PDB file of C-alpha atoms and ligand atoms in Angstrom:
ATOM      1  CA  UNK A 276      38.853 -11.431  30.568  1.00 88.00           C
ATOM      2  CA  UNK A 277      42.130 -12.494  31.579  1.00 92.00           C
ATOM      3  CA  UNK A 278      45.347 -10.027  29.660  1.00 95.00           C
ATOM      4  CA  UNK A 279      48.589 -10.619  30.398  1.00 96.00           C
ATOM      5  CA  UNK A 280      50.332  -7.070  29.001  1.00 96.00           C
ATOM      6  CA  UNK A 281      53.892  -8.927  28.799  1.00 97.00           C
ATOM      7  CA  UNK A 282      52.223 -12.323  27.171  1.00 98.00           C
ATOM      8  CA  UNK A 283      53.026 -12.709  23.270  1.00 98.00           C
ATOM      9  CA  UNK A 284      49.705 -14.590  22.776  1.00 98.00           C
ATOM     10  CA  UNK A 285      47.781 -11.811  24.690  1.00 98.00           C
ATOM     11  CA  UNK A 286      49.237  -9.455  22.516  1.00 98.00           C
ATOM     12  CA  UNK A 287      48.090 -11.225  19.375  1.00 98.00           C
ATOM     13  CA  UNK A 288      44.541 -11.464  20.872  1.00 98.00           C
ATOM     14  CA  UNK A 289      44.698  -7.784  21.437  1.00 98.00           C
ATOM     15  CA  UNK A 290      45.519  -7.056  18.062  1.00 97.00           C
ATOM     16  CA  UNK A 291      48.784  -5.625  18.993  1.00 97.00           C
ATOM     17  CA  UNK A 292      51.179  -8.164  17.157  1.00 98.00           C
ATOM     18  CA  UNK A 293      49.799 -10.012  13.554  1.00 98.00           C
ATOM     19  CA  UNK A 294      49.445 -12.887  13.714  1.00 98.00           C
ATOM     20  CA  UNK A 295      48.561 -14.759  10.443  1.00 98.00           C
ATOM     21  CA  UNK A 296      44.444 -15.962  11.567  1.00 98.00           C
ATOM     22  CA  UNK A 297      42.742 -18.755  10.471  1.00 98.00           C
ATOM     23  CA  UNK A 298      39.744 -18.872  12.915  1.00 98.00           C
ATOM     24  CA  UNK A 299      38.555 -16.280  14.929  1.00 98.00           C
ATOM     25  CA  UNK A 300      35.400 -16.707  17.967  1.00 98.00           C
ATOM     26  CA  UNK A 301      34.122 -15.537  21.160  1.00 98.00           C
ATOM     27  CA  UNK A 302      36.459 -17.484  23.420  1.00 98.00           C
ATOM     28  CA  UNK A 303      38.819 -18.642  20.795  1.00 98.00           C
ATOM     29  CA  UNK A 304      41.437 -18.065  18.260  1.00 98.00           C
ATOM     30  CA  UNK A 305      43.666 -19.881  15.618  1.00 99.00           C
ATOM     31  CA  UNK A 306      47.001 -18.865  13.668  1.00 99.00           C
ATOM     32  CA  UNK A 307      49.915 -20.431  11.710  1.00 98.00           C
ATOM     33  CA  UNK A 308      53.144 -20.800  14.090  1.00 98.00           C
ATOM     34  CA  UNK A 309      55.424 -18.297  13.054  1.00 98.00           C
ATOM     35  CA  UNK A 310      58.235 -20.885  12.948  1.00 98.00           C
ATOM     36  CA  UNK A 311      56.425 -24.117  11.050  1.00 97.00           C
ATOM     37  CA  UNK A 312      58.093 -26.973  12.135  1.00 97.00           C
ATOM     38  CA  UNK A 313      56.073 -28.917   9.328  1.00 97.00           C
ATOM     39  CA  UNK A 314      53.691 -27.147   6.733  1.00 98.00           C
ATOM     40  CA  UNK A 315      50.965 -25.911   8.053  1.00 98.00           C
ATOM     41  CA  UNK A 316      51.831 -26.037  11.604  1.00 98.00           C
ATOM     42  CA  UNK A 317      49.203 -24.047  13.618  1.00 98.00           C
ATOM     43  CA  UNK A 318      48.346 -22.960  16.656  1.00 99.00           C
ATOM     44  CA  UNK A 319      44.883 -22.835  18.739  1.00 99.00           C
ATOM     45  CA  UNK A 320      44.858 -20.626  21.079  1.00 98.00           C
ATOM     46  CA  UNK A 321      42.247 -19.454  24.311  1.00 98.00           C
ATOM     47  CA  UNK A 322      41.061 -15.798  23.825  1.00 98.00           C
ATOM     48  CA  UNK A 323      41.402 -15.600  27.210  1.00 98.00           C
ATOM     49  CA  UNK A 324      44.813 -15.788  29.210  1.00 98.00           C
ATOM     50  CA  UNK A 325      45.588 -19.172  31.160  1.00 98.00           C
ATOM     51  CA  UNK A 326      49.404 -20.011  31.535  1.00 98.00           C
ATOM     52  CA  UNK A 327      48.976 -23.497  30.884  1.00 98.00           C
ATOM     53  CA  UNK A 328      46.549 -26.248  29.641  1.00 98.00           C
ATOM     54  CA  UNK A 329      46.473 -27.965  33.355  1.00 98.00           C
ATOM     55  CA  UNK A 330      45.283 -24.139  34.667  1.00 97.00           C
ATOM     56  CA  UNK A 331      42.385 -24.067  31.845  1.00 98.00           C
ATOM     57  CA  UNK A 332      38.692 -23.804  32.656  1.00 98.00           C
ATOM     58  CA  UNK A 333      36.978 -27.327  30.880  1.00 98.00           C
ATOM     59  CA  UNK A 334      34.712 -25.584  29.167  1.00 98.00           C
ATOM     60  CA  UNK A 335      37.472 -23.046  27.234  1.00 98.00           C
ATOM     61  CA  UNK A 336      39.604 -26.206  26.692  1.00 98.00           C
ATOM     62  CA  UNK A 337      36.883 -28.327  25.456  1.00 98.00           C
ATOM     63  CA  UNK A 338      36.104 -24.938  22.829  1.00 98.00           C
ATOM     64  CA  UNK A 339      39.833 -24.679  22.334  1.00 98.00           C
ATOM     65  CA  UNK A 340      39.908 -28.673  21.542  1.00 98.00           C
ATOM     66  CA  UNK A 341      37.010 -28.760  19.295  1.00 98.00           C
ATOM     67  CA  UNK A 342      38.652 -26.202  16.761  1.00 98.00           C
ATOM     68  CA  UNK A 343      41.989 -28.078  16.902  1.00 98.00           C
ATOM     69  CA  UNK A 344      40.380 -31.220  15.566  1.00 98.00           C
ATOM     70  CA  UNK A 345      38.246 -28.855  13.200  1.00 98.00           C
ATOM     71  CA  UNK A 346      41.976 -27.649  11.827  1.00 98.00           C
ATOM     72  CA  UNK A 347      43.528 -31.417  11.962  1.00 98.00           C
ATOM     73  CA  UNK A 348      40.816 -32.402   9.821  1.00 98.00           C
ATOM     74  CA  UNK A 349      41.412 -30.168   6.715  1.00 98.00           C
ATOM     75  CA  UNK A 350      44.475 -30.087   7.026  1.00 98.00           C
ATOM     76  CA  UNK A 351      44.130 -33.638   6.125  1.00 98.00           C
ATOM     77  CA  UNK A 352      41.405 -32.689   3.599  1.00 98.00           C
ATOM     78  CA  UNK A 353      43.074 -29.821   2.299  1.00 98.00           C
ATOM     79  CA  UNK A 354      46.386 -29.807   2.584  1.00 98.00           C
ATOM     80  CA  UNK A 355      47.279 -33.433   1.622  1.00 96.00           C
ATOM     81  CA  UNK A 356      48.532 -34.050   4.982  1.00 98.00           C
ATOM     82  CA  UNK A 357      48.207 -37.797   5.828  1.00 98.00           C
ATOM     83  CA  UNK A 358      48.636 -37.576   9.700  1.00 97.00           C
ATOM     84  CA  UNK A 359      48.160 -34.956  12.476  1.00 98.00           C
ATOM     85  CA  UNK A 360      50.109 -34.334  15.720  1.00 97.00           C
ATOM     86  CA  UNK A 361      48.434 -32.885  18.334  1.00 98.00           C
ATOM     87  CA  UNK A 362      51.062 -31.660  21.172  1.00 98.00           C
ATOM     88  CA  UNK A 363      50.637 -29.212  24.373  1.00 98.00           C
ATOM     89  CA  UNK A 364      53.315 -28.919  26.300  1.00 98.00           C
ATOM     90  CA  UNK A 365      52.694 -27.908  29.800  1.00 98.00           C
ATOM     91  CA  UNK A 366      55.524 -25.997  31.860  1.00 98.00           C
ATOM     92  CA  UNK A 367      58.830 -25.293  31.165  1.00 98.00           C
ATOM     93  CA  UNK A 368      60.178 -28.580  31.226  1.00 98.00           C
ATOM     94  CA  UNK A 369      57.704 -30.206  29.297  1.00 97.00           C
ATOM     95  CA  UNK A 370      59.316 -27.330  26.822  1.00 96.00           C
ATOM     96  CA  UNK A 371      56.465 -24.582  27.256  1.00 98.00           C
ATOM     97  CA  UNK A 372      57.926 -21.173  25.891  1.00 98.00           C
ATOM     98  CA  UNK A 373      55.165 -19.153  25.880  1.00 98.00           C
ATOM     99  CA  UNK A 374      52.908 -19.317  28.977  1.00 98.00           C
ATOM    100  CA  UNK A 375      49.601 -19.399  27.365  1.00 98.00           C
ATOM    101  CA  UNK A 376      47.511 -22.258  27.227  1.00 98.00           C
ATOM    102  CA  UNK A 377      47.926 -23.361  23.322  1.00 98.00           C
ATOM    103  CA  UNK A 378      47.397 -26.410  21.337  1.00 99.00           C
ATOM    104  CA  UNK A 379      50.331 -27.461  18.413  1.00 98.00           C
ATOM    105  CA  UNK A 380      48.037 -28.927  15.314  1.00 98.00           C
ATOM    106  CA  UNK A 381      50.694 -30.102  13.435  1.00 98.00           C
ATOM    107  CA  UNK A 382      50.174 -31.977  10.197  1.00 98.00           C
ATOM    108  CA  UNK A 383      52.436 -34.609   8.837  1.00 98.00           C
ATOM    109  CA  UNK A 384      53.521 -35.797   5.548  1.00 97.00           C
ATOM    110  CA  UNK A 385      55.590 -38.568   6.330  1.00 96.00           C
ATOM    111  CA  UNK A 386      57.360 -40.571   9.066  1.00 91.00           C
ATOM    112  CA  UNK A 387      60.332 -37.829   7.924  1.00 92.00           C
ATOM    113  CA  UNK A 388      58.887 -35.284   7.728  1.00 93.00           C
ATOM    114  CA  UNK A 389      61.054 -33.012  10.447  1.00 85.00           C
ATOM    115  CA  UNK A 390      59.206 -33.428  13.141  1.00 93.00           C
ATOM    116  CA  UNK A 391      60.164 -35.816  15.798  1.00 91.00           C
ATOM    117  CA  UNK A 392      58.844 -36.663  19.086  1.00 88.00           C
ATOM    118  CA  UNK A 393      61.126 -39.139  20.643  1.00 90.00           C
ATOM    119  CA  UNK A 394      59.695 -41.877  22.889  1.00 93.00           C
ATOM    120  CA  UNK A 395      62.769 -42.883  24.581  1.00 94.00           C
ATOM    121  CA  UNK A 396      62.113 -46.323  26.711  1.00 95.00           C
ATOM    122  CA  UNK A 397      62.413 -45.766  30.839  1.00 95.00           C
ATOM    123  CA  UNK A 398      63.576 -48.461  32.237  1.00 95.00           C
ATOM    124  CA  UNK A 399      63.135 -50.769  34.936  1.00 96.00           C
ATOM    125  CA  UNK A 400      59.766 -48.384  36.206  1.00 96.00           C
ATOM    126  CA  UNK A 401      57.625 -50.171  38.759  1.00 97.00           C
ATOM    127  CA  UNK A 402      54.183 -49.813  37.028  1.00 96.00           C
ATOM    128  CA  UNK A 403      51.832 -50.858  40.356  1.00 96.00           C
ATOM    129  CA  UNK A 404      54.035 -48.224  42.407  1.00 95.00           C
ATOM    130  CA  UNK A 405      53.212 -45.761  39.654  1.00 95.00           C
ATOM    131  CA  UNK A 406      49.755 -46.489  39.293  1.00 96.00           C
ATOM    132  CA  UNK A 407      49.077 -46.140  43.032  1.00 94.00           C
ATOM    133  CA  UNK A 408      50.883 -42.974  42.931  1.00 94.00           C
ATOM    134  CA  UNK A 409      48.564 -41.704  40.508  1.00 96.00           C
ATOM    135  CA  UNK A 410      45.061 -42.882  40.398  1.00 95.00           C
ATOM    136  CA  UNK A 411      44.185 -42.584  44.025  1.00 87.00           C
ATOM    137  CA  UNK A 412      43.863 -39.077  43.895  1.00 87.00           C
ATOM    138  CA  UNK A 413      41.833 -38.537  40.038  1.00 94.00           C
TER     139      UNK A 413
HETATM  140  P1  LIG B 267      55.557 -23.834  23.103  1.00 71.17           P
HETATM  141  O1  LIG B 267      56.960 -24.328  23.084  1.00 71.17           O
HETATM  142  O2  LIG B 267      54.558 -24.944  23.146  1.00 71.17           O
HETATM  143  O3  LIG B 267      55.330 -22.767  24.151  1.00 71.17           O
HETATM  144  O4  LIG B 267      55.348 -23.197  21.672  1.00 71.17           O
HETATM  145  C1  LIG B 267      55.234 -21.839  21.417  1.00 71.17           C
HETATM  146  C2  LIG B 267      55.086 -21.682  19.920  1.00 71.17           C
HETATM  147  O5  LIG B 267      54.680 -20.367  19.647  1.00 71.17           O
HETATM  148  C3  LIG B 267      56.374 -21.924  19.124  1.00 71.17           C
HETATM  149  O6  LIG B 267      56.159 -22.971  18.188  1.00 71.17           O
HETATM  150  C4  LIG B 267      56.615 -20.587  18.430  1.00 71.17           C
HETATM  151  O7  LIG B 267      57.117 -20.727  17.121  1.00 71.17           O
HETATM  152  C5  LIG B 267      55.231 -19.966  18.437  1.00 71.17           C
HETATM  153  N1  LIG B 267      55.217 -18.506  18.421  1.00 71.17           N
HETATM  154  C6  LIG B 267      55.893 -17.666  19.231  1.00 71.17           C
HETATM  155  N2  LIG B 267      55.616 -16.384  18.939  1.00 71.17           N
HETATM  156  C7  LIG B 267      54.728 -16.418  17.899  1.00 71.17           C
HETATM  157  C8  LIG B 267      54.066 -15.416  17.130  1.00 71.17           C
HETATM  158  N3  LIG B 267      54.250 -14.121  17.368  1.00 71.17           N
HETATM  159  N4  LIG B 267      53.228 -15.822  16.151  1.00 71.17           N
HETATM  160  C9  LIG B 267      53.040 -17.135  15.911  1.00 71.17           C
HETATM  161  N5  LIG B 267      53.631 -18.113  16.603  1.00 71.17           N
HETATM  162  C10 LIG B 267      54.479 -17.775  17.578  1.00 71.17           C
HETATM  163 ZN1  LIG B 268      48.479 -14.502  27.414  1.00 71.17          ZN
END
């Protein structure tokens, strides 16, 4: 299995940091976010270290994926929250801090809650030229 001694994440797999759990498996591992940005915040994490969600093997993401809906879900049935977000960033400048492939399950209470994801218009973006860019090479 993939370590990464200098990786936060790693170190919580290893036992070596706390972390506070919520789901533990074979390839697979959930926790709260040590800074919440809404209540109940949590993270689901790959046993396993890859630096980002684009580097993951399917079959770890799909595992990884099925226990974030898993947690969306009560959180919804348990927790009263009335939405979910589910975010990954990839890389630093999608805003990526710690290099190992994660999933945000982040419940929401309301519009206002304190989270925010701001979908800021781009303008004047040729969509065809885009397009071709993109889905000759899937
Ligand atoms: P990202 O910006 O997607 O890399 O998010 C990393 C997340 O990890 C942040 O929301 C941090 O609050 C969270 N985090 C960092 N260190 C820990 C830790 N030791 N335990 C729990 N969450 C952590
Ligand atoms: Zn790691």
């Amino acid at each position: 299995m993939k370590f990464d001694a200098n990786c936060i994440f790693c170190k919580i797999v290893a036992g070596q940091v706390p972390c506070t759990k919520l789901y533990e498996d074979e390839d697979v591992l959930a926790f709260l976010d040590i800074n919440p940005v809404t209540y109940g915040h949590t993270l689901v994490i790959s046993k396993e270290h890859y630096s980002t969600f684009l580097s993951t093997p399917k079959a770890i993401m799909n595992k990884v994926m099925n226990v974030a809906q898993r947690i969306g879900q009560v959180q919804i049935e348990q927790l009263g929250a009335k939405g979910v977000n589910i975010l990954i960033n990839s890389y630093e400048a999608a805003g990526q801090v710690v290099p190992h492939f994660h999933v945000h399950v982040i419940p929401r209470y309301t519009a206002k809650d304190g989270f925010r994801l701001e979908f800021k218009e781009l303008k004047d973006v040729n969509l065809p030229k885009v397009a071709e860019e993109i889905k000759d090479n899937l």
